[in-house]
């Protein structure tokens, strides 16, 4: 490439490659030569050469360095022309830059007749080859313009891109490196015929959609954004449809409303209603068991109904939703549910009136025994007795504060007396055996006792097991709520004085018949529960304990009473601190025909 090469760039002039003499009119200056990549002529710092009119200095020997073998191809030595009177720097030559890539010349005037398609343009071999090495001071060869084969006539023409790559590796470009190579849109000249369907007019058609021209095969940003937005919209629409469908299904829009019209049905099935079940869950359970025709039918019937309690039900199959709701609202179809009254014992007990009061074991057996189409459920009293007497404390779920007493009485089912708290037990699972049922009741009773304050301590400094025993006696002796703390005080006062309790309830515990006016064999029976025969507390609690008696034991009334007696059927109780006063109170009971023993 010569100095007059039109493709030359700033700095291609050879006069800028040397340290030249300055004219007489030019002030002395200093020049620093730049070292290009791979330049082997210098190492380390570049020397500074002073230029003035005294050069050359005869005292200095000037030698031209010769390139060594394997030197860079960019290194070349040139000599100053002898006919130049004075060499100096010249203004840089700048060539007219091609128009930007996005610029487009005005389209030519339409021609009347479309010429035949032009043959495809062959790509020159030198366009694909690498640039040859250049000398140090010569301007590097420019990349050959890249031409592309014109597309078929049916495809709109695209501008041909060429790269202006002429630059000197020894120069610093004023432009950012990222702008190399430059791309120039080349259009056919006006004096050449354009193939049919090509040219600037065809580009106008491509730009009708408002997108930027496609350069290098990339998708226009605006069109790409449209496709992304469409994809997001489709995903959102699918999510809305899915969520909406699930919501409609949850609200029962697609549910069947089939319902039976029978009020009695046939057969039987066990149905469990969990404590946290919603009415829709109950309807689904009934529909799955064949009790009602559909979940929706039961939900509609229960919309304004009384609701359904958690627990177990023995229901017939094939009944209407309203009939199922009525059965589940009552207690006739409930199974596994018992209500333990305060003071009730494990064993059934006959009273003086000839009536038998069922014990806790009998109530459990009755509540869990029934037959369905596919199974027989329930445990017997004998099975409960056996489990209570022989199972280990851990198998029965006995709390730690009662394990020692229970272990000592192994073989006697009464060792777990009082460990089942009073109150309603709504969901005893009839599918469990006797040992499992007792374990469930004892474990849940411990939770109740803890909530009632059994483990919080008491004024008498009693252990939890002894406090439970005292509370069981209070349950059996007191009638009115105001008397509970007083009865507890009498028991504690006698224990403090080491005086026998002599409570009728403790002697009645082992008697075959419970009597209000204790006498005879029950009075004289020498067993460890009879406080007429033994000092201190009975061997175990004598019945189920409730909240009132337990709180009265923990916080008894203040007083010096040592005696009390109930004087009528209403439960009126008189208290005394001396035996003489107590005998007077007993005569009141005799006059009321409530007592007959010891009356004058």
mmCIF file of N, CA and C in Angstrom, residues 350-435:
data_model
loop_
_atom_site.group_PDB
_atom_site.id
_atom_site.type_symbol
_atom_site.label_atom_id
_atom_site.label_comp_id
_atom_site.label_asym_id
_atom_site.label_seq_id
_atom_site.Cartn_x
_atom_site.Cartn_y
_atom_site.Cartn_z
ATOM 1 N N UNK A 350 -74.037 -51.984 92.813
ATOM 2 C CA UNK A 350 -75.474 -52.017 93.088
ATOM 3 C C UNK A 350 -75.760 -51.130 94.291
ATOM 4 N N UNK A 351 -76.840 -50.393 94.244
ATOM 5 C CA UNK A 351 -77.229 -49.505 95.332
ATOM 6 C C UNK A 351 -78.315 -50.170 96.177
ATOM 7 N N UNK A 352 -78.647 -49.533 97.322
ATOM 8 C CA UNK A 352 -79.654 -50.097 98.231
ATOM 9 C C UNK A 352 -81.028 -50.114 97.604
ATOM 10 N N UNK A 353 -81.266 -49.299 96.630
ATOM 11 C CA UNK A 353 -82.583 -49.279 95.982
ATOM 12 C C UNK A 353 -82.763 -50.374 94.954
ATOM 13 N N UNK A 354 -81.759 -51.203 94.757
ATOM 14 C CA UNK A 354 -81.867 -52.298 93.797
ATOM 15 C C UNK A 354 -81.357 -51.943 92.413
ATOM 16 N N UNK A 355 -80.980 -50.709 92.198
ATOM 17 C CA UNK A 355 -80.458 -50.289 90.899
ATOM 18 C C UNK A 355 -78.948 -50.527 90.835
ATOM 19 N N UNK A 356 -78.469 -50.821 89.654
ATOM 20 C CA UNK A 356 -77.031 -51.032 89.450
ATOM 21 C C UNK A 356 -76.470 -49.844 88.682
ATOM 22 N N UNK A 357 -75.466 -49.303 89.261
ATOM 23 C CA UNK A 357 -74.807 -48.180 88.607
ATOM 24 C C UNK A 357 -73.632 -48.724 87.807
ATOM 25 N N UNK A 358 -73.675 -48.579 86.473
ATOM 26 C CA UNK A 358 -72.583 -49.158 85.669
ATOM 27 C C UNK A 358 -71.268 -48.458 85.954
ATOM 28 N N UNK A 359 -70.209 -49.252 85.977
ATOM 29 C CA UNK A 359 -68.881 -48.690 86.169
ATOM 30 C C UNK A 359 -68.255 -48.269 84.851
ATOM 31 N N UNK A 360 -67.036 -47.761 84.943
ATOM 32 C CA UNK A 360 -66.341 -47.258 83.743
ATOM 33 C C UNK A 360 -66.088 -48.385 82.750
ATOM 34 N N UNK A 361 -65.701 -49.573 83.219
ATOM 35 C CA UNK A 361 -65.434 -50.676 82.296
ATOM 36 C C UNK A 361 -66.692 -51.080 81.545
ATOM 37 N N UNK A 362 -67.799 -51.131 82.225
ATOM 38 C CA UNK A 362 -69.039 -51.506 81.543
ATOM 39 C C UNK A 362 -69.455 -50.450 80.530
ATOM 40 N N UNK A 363 -69.238 -49.194 80.836
ATOM 41 C CA UNK A 363 -69.576 -48.135 79.884
ATOM 42 C C UNK A 363 -68.692 -48.220 78.636
ATOM 43 N N UNK A 364 -67.420 -48.511 78.825
ATOM 44 C CA UNK A 364 -66.524 -48.636 77.662
ATOM 45 C C UNK A 364 -66.956 -49.805 76.786
ATOM 46 N N UNK A 365 -67.275 -50.927 77.411
ATOM 47 C CA UNK A 365 -67.677 -52.106 76.646
ATOM 48 C C UNK A 365 -68.948 -51.839 75.839
ATOM 49 N N UNK A 366 -69.896 -51.184 76.468
ATOM 50 C CA UNK A 366 -71.161 -50.910 75.776
ATOM 51 C C UNK A 366 -70.969 -49.926 74.622
ATOM 52 N N UNK A 367 -70.094 -48.959 74.795
ATOM 53 C CA UNK A 367 -69.912 -47.931 73.782
ATOM 54 C C UNK A 367 -69.111 -48.419 72.582
ATOM 55 N N UNK A 368 -68.371 -49.468 72.736
ATOM 56 C CA UNK A 368 -67.496 -49.917 71.642
ATOM 57 C C UNK A 368 -67.962 -51.220 70.991
ATOM 58 N N UNK A 369 -69.013 -51.824 71.483
ATOM 59 C CA UNK A 369 -69.445 -53.127 70.957
ATOM 60 C C UNK A 369 -70.616 -52.947 70.001
ATOM 61 N N UNK A 370 -70.421 -53.322 68.737
ATOM 62 C CA UNK A 370 -71.470 -53.294 67.702
ATOM 63 C C UNK A 370 -70.945 -54.078 66.515
ATOM 64 N N UNK A 371 -71.836 -54.320 65.554
ATOM 65 C CA UNK A 371 -71.500 -55.130 64.373
ATOM 66 C C UNK A 371 -71.872 -54.369 63.110
ATOM 67 N N UNK A 372 -70.989 -54.388 62.127
ATOM 68 C CA UNK A 372 -71.274 -53.802 60.821
ATOM 69 C C UNK A 372 -71.256 -54.902 59.774
ATOM 70 N N UNK A 373 -71.382 -54.507 58.510
ATOM 71 C CA UNK A 373 -71.402 -55.487 57.426
ATOM 72 C C UNK A 373 -70.074 -56.215 57.265
ATOM 73 N N UNK A 374 -69.001 -55.588 57.671
ATOM 74 C CA UNK A 374 -67.690 -56.173 57.416
ATOM 75 C C UNK A 374 -66.894 -56.523 58.661
ATOM 76 N N UNK A 375 -67.366 -56.208 59.863
ATOM 77 C CA UNK A 375 -66.565 -56.495 61.057
ATOM 78 C C UNK A 375 -67.419 -56.427 62.312
ATOM 79 N N UNK A 376 -66.855 -57.016 63.391
ATOM 80 C CA UNK A 376 -67.442 -56.906 64.723
ATOM 81 C C UNK A 376 -66.472 -56.144 65.604
ATOM 82 N N UNK A 377 -66.989 -55.181 66.345
ATOM 83 C CA UNK A 377 -66.149 -54.304 67.141
ATOM 84 C C UNK A 377 -66.534 -54.435 68.611
ATOM 85 N N UNK A 378 -65.581 -53.966 69.463
ATOM 86 C CA UNK A 378 -65.878 -53.878 70.879
ATOM 87 C C UNK A 378 -64.963 -54.718 71.748
ATOM 88 N N UNK A 379 -64.905 -54.363 73.053
ATOM 89 C CA UNK A 379 -64.173 -55.105 74.070
ATOM 90 C C UNK A 379 -65.129 -55.412 75.208
ATOM 91 N N UNK A 380 -64.857 -56.478 75.905
ATOM 92 C CA UNK A 380 -65.713 -56.885 77.021
ATOM 93 C C UNK A 380 -65.148 -56.358 78.344
ATOM 94 N N UNK A 381 -65.987 -56.441 79.398
ATOM 95 C CA UNK A 381 -65.541 -56.034 80.731
ATOM 96 C C UNK A 381 -64.404 -56.932 81.201
ATOM 97 N N UNK A 382 -64.504 -58.208 80.916
ATOM 98 C CA UNK A 382 -63.454 -59.143 81.317
ATOM 99 C C UNK A 382 -62.118 -58.805 80.645
ATOM 100 N N UNK A 383 -62.163 -58.429 79.390
ATOM 101 C CA UNK A 383 -60.930 -58.045 78.705
ATOM 102 C C UNK A 383 -60.315 -56.780 79.314
ATOM 103 N N UNK A 384 -61.155 -55.851 79.719
ATOM 104 C CA UNK A 384 -60.662 -54.641 80.359
ATOM 105 C C UNK A 384 -60.074 -54.946 81.734
ATOM 106 N N UNK A 385 -60.748 -55.823 82.493
ATOM 107 C CA UNK A 385 -60.206 -56.228 83.796
ATOM 108 C C UNK A 385 -58.833 -56.873 83.645
ATOM 109 N N UNK A 386 -58.721 -57.748 82.655
ATOM 110 C CA UNK A 386 -57.458 -58.454 82.451
ATOM 111 C C UNK A 386 -56.334 -57.490 82.069
ATOM 112 N N UNK A 387 -56.631 -56.567 81.171
ATOM 113 C CA UNK A 387 -55.606 -55.612 80.744
ATOM 114 C C UNK A 387 -55.198 -54.695 81.893
ATOM 115 N N UNK A 388 -56.171 -54.248 82.700
ATOM 116 C CA UNK A 388 -55.860 -53.353 83.816
ATOM 117 C C UNK A 388 -55.030 -54.050 84.877
ATOM 118 N N UNK A 389 -55.224 -55.357 85.050
ATOM 119 C CA UNK A 389 -54.519 -56.089 86.110
ATOM 120 C C UNK A 389 -53.138 -56.560 85.684
ATOM 121 N N UNK A 390 -52.955 -56.916 84.404
ATOM 122 C CA UNK A 390 -51.725 -57.591 83.992
ATOM 123 C C UNK A 390 -50.778 -56.743 83.138
ATOM 124 N N UNK A 391 -51.252 -55.747 82.479
ATOM 125 C CA UNK A 391 -50.381 -54.942 81.616
ATOM 126 C C UNK A 391 -49.399 -54.136 82.462
ATOM 127 N N UNK A 392 -48.266 -53.871 81.895
ATOM 128 C CA UNK A 392 -47.266 -53.072 82.603
ATOM 129 C C UNK A 392 -47.707 -51.606 82.653
ATOM 130 N N UNK A 393 -47.177 -50.838 83.588
ATOM 131 C CA UNK A 393 -47.524 -49.417 83.648
ATOM 132 C C UNK A 393 -47.212 -48.673 82.343
ATOM 133 N N UNK A 394 -46.121 -49.025 81.689
ATOM 134 C CA UNK A 394 -45.792 -48.359 80.426
ATOM 135 C C UNK A 394 -46.796 -48.707 79.335
ATOM 136 N N UNK A 395 -47.234 -49.958 79.289
ATOM 137 C CA UNK A 395 -48.229 -50.348 78.294
ATOM 138 C C UNK A 395 -49.558 -49.653 78.527
ATOM 139 N N UNK A 396 -49.849 -49.324 79.764
ATOM 140 C CA UNK A 396 -51.104 -48.648 80.090
ATOM 141 C C UNK A 396 -50.976 -47.129 80.045
ATOM 142 N N UNK A 397 -49.771 -46.620 79.842
ATOM 143 C CA UNK A 397 -49.600 -45.168 79.783
ATOM 144 C C UNK A 397 -49.721 -44.498 81.136
ATOM 145 N N UNK A 398 -49.356 -45.200 82.214
ATOM 146 C CA UNK A 398 -49.474 -44.651 83.561
ATOM 147 C C UNK A 398 -48.476 -43.510 83.725
ATOM 148 N N UNK A 399 -48.881 -42.354 84.260
ATOM 149 C CA UNK A 399 -47.940 -41.243 84.467
ATOM 150 C C UNK A 399 -46.871 -41.610 85.484
ATOM 151 N N UNK A 400 -45.778 -40.920 85.439
ATOM 152 C CA UNK A 400 -44.622 -41.252 86.273
ATOM 153 C C UNK A 400 -44.933 -41.153 87.764
ATOM 154 N N UNK A 401 -45.783 -40.202 88.154
ATOM 155 C CA UNK A 401 -46.075 -40.018 89.576
ATOM 156 C C UNK A 401 -46.979 -41.115 90.149
ATOM 157 N N UNK A 402 -47.473 -42.030 89.303
ATOM 158 C CA UNK A 402 -48.337 -43.117 89.783
ATOM 159 C C UNK A 402 -47.764 -44.496 89.481
ATOM 160 N N UNK A 403 -46.633 -44.569 88.826
ATOM 161 C CA UNK A 403 -46.112 -45.864 88.392
ATOM 162 C C UNK A 403 -45.784 -46.781 89.561
ATOM 163 N N UNK A 404 -45.226 -46.249 90.623
ATOM 164 C CA UNK A 404 -44.837 -47.110 91.748
ATOM 165 C C UNK A 404 -46.035 -47.804 92.365
ATOM 166 N N UNK A 405 -47.095 -47.065 92.616
ATOM 167 C CA UNK A 405 -48.296 -47.652 93.209
ATOM 168 C C UNK A 405 -48.911 -48.697 92.285
ATOM 169 N N UNK A 406 -48.960 -48.384 90.998
ATOM 170 C CA UNK A 406 -49.549 -49.308 90.035
ATOM 171 C C UNK A 406 -48.713 -50.574 89.947
ATOM 172 N N UNK A 407 -47.417 -50.430 89.965
ATOM 173 C CA UNK A 407 -46.557 -51.599 89.887
ATOM 174 C C UNK A 407 -46.711 -52.480 91.129
ATOM 175 N N UNK A 408 -46.864 -51.888 92.285
ATOM 176 C CA UNK A 408 -47.020 -52.661 93.518
ATOM 177 C C UNK A 408 -48.295 -53.493 93.530
ATOM 178 N N UNK A 409 -49.330 -53.033 92.849
ATOM 179 C CA UNK A 409 -50.627 -53.721 92.865
ATOM 180 C C UNK A 409 -50.859 -54.534 91.602
ATOM 181 N N UNK A 410 -49.793 -54.992 90.948
ATOM 182 C CA UNK A 410 -49.958 -55.806 89.744
ATOM 183 C C UNK A 410 -50.796 -57.042 90.058
ATOM 184 N N UNK A 411 -51.760 -57.314 89.209
ATOM 185 C CA UNK A 411 -52.682 -58.434 89.417
ATOM 186 C C UNK A 411 -54.052 -57.995 89.882
ATOM 187 N N UNK A 412 -54.197 -56.738 90.319
ATOM 188 C CA UNK A 412 -55.491 -56.198 90.761
ATOM 189 C C UNK A 412 -55.879 -55.064 89.816
ATOM 190 N N UNK A 413 -57.031 -55.217 89.158
ATOM 191 C CA UNK A 413 -57.422 -54.207 88.170
ATOM 192 C C UNK A 413 -57.708 -52.851 88.811
ATOM 193 N N UNK A 414 -57.960 -52.823 90.148
ATOM 194 C CA UNK A 414 -58.275 -51.570 90.820
ATOM 195 C C UNK A 414 -57.049 -50.668 90.994
ATOM 196 N N UNK A 415 -55.900 -51.152 90.592
ATOM 197 C CA UNK A 415 -54.682 -50.335 90.709
ATOM 198 C C UNK A 415 -54.714 -49.113 89.798
ATOM 199 N N UNK A 416 -55.559 -49.108 88.762
ATOM 200 C CA UNK A 416 -55.656 -47.926 87.900
ATOM 201 C C UNK A 416 -56.879 -47.090 88.252
ATOM 202 N N UNK A 417 -57.510 -47.375 89.412
ATOM 203 C CA UNK A 417 -58.657 -46.578 89.838
ATOM 204 C C UNK A 417 -58.240 -45.119 89.999
ATOM 205 N N UNK A 418 -59.053 -44.226 89.512
ATOM 206 C CA UNK A 418 -58.792 -42.791 89.604
ATOM 207 C C UNK A 418 -57.905 -42.246 88.508
ATOM 208 N N UNK A 419 -57.209 -43.102 87.762
ATOM 209 C CA UNK A 419 -56.348 -42.613 86.684
ATOM 210 C C UNK A 419 -57.122 -42.248 85.423
ATOM 211 N N UNK A 420 -58.400 -42.639 85.374
ATOM 212 C CA UNK A 420 -59.281 -42.199 84.280
ATOM 213 C C UNK A 420 -60.134 -41.068 84.834
ATOM 214 N N UNK A 421 -59.955 -39.875 84.296
ATOM 215 C CA UNK A 421 -60.625 -38.684 84.806
ATOM 216 C C UNK A 421 -62.095 -38.680 84.422
ATOM 217 N N UNK A 422 -62.862 -37.920 85.171
ATOM 218 C CA UNK A 422 -64.280 -37.758 84.862
ATOM 219 C C UNK A 422 -64.444 -36.829 83.656
ATOM 220 N N UNK A 423 -65.620 -36.850 83.088
ATOM 221 C CA UNK A 423 -65.921 -36.003 81.935
ATOM 222 C C UNK A 423 -66.312 -36.818 80.732
ATOM 223 N N UNK A 424 -66.501 -36.130 79.605
ATOM 224 C CA UNK A 424 -66.928 -36.772 78.355
ATOM 225 C C UNK A 424 -65.707 -37.220 77.563
ATOM 226 N N UNK A 425 -65.800 -38.465 77.083
ATOM 227 C CA UNK A 425 -64.795 -39.024 76.179
ATOM 228 C C UNK A 425 -65.498 -39.318 74.864
ATOM 229 N N UNK A 426 -65.237 -38.437 73.860
ATOM 230 C CA UNK A 426 -66.056 -38.417 72.656
ATOM 231 C C UNK A 426 -65.625 -39.428 71.597
ATOM 232 N N UNK A 427 -64.394 -39.781 71.552
ATOM 233 C CA UNK A 427 -63.913 -40.565 70.402
ATOM 234 C C UNK A 427 -63.011 -41.713 70.820
ATOM 235 N N UNK A 428 -63.561 -42.654 71.563
ATOM 236 C CA UNK A 428 -62.843 -43.888 71.865
ATOM 237 C C UNK A 428 -62.922 -44.782 70.631
ATOM 238 N N UNK A 429 -61.790 -45.122 70.103
ATOM 239 C CA UNK A 429 -61.746 -45.873 68.843
ATOM 240 C C UNK A 429 -62.165 -47.325 69.109
ATOM 241 N N UNK A 430 -63.303 -47.776 68.560
ATOM 242 C CA UNK A 430 -63.747 -49.154 68.793
ATOM 243 C C UNK A 430 -62.883 -50.196 68.093
ATOM 244 N N UNK A 431 -61.990 -49.788 67.223
ATOM 245 C CA UNK A 431 -61.124 -50.735 66.530
ATOM 246 C C UNK A 431 -59.926 -51.146 67.373
ATOM 247 N N UNK A 432 -59.727 -50.486 68.534
ATOM 248 C CA UNK A 432 -58.603 -50.803 69.404
ATOM 249 C C UNK A 432 -58.959 -51.949 70.354
ATOM 250 N N UNK A 433 -57.905 -52.609 70.895
ATOM 251 C CA UNK A 433 -58.153 -53.651 71.890
ATOM 252 C C UNK A 433 -58.234 -53.023 73.272
ATOM 253 N N UNK A 434 -58.454 -53.849 74.306
ATOM 254 C CA UNK A 434 -58.683 -53.341 75.662
ATOM 255 C C UNK A 434 -57.473 -52.583 76.185
ATOM 256 N N UNK A 435 -56.289 -53.110 75.974
ATOM 257 C CA UNK A 435 -55.082 -52.444 76.468
ATOM 258 C C UNK A 435 -54.882 -51.085 75.816
#
